[in-house]
Amino acid sequence: MILKVVNAILILFAVYMGIKQGWAMLTGKPEMLDMFRKWNVNETGLLVYGGITLLSALLILYPKTFLWGNFLMAAAILLLICLHLQEQNLKGVGIEIPFFLLNLVIIYLQHPLAKIH
């Protein structure tokens, strides 16, 4: 029971961060534009990436789409890690790794409302 509560808190945190970052990308926050311009991603690419991030966060909430949402979010974070590594930005990698691991832990613990047979 305690594990389900902890997992629910982790899921809510991951969803909050996904919505926050996805919305920042969709609305074209200057810090997001600056970061993605370094990687030659234009505003349309940022919009698509933000939409994927927002969608993945929402998919995590529902037991039937939980796994797909986590896979999408983990893939999006992994892409950011690769882009940071390409420019040898270890600080950026260090910031992204805990969020990547969070998705893996959430997948391992599974959705707290899912019926496991």
XYZ file of C-alpha atoms in Angstrom:
117
model
C 0.000 0.000 0.000
C 2.780 2.425 0.921
C 4.581 1.570 -2.310
C 1.462 2.462 -4.318
C 1.216 5.834 -2.566
C 4.900 6.568 -3.199
C 4.491 5.538 -6.844
C 1.397 7.746 -7.198
C 3.414 10.696 -5.871
C 6.249 9.928 -8.304
C 3.760 9.705 -11.165
C 2.165 13.030 -10.243
C 5.601 14.642 -10.068
C 6.583 13.242 -13.491
C 3.268 14.374 -14.982
C 3.643 17.843 -13.456
C 7.161 18.210 -14.850
C 6.073 16.901 -18.258
C 3.171 19.344 -18.441
C 5.344 22.213 -17.195
C 8.136 21.568 -19.711
C 5.770 20.688 -22.558
C 3.796 23.893 -22.026
C 7.032 25.920 -21.891
C 7.983 24.462 -25.278
C 4.526 24.946 -26.796
C 4.376 28.572 -25.716
C 7.934 29.238 -26.891
C 9.502 30.344 -23.610
C 12.754 32.201 -24.375
C 14.929 29.771 -22.380
C 13.488 26.844 -24.346
C 14.007 28.635 -27.649
C 17.623 29.396 -26.721
C 18.353 25.831 -25.631
C 16.865 24.226 -28.743
C 18.425 26.773 -31.117
C 21.836 25.518 -29.992
C 20.815 22.167 -31.463
C 19.452 23.728 -34.677
C 15.832 22.968 -33.770
C 13.497 25.637 -35.106
C 10.243 26.863 -33.551
C 8.179 24.247 -35.392
C 10.413 21.468 -34.067
C 10.111 22.903 -30.569
C 6.335 22.981 -30.955
C 6.253 19.316 -32.008
C 8.628 18.304 -29.205
C 6.512 20.225 -26.692
C 3.357 18.541 -27.950
C 4.945 15.109 -27.613
C 6.118 15.944 -24.092
C 2.663 17.186 -23.098
C 0.965 14.161 -24.659
C 3.300 11.728 -22.922
C 2.605 13.362 -19.551
C -1.144 13.009 -20.036
C -0.859 9.396 -21.239
C 0.930 8.453 -18.018
C -2.177 9.269 -15.999
C -4.324 6.501 -17.464
C -3.571 2.826 -16.726
C -4.238 1.716 -20.330
C -1.806 4.253 -21.830
C 0.582 4.372 -18.868
C 3.361 2.378 -20.493
C 3.190 4.284 -23.802
C 3.297 7.614 -21.991
C 6.346 6.570 -20.016
C 8.084 5.242 -23.122
C 7.414 8.493 -24.968
C 8.616 10.620 -22.069
C 11.718 8.475 -21.513
C 12.527 8.669 -25.236
C 12.109 12.451 -25.210
C 14.414 12.739 -22.188
C 16.921 10.367 -23.779
C 16.967 12.579 -26.871
C 17.750 15.589 -24.669
C 20.542 13.633 -22.968
C 22.019 12.768 -26.376
C 21.836 16.388 -27.524
C 23.565 17.538 -24.327
C 26.245 14.872 -24.808
C 26.768 15.971 -28.396
C 27.783 19.417 -27.148
C 29.668 17.858 -24.187
C 27.358 19.526 -21.665
C 27.680 17.192 -18.688
C 25.716 19.549 -16.444
C 22.733 19.273 -18.787
C 23.107 15.487 -18.849
C 23.243 15.438 -15.052
C 19.999 17.390 -14.877
C 18.173 15.051 -17.278
C 19.340 11.670 -15.934
C 17.220 11.744 -12.727
C 14.085 12.401 -14.813
C 14.981 9.530 -17.146
C 15.516 7.220 -14.172
C 12.242 8.426 -12.651
C 10.374 7.150 -15.711
C 12.120 3.796 -15.464
C 11.246 3.470 -11.762
C 7.629 4.396 -12.472
C 7.462 1.759 -15.209
C 8.927 -0.835 -12.851
C 6.442 0.007 -10.080
C 3.553 0.065 -12.587
C 0.408 2.183 -12.414
C -1.071 2.160 -8.890
C -4.634 1.844 -10.195
C -3.909 -0.919 -12.724
C -5.396 -4.325 -12.081
C -2.533 -6.798 -12.119
C -3.488 -10.401 -12.845
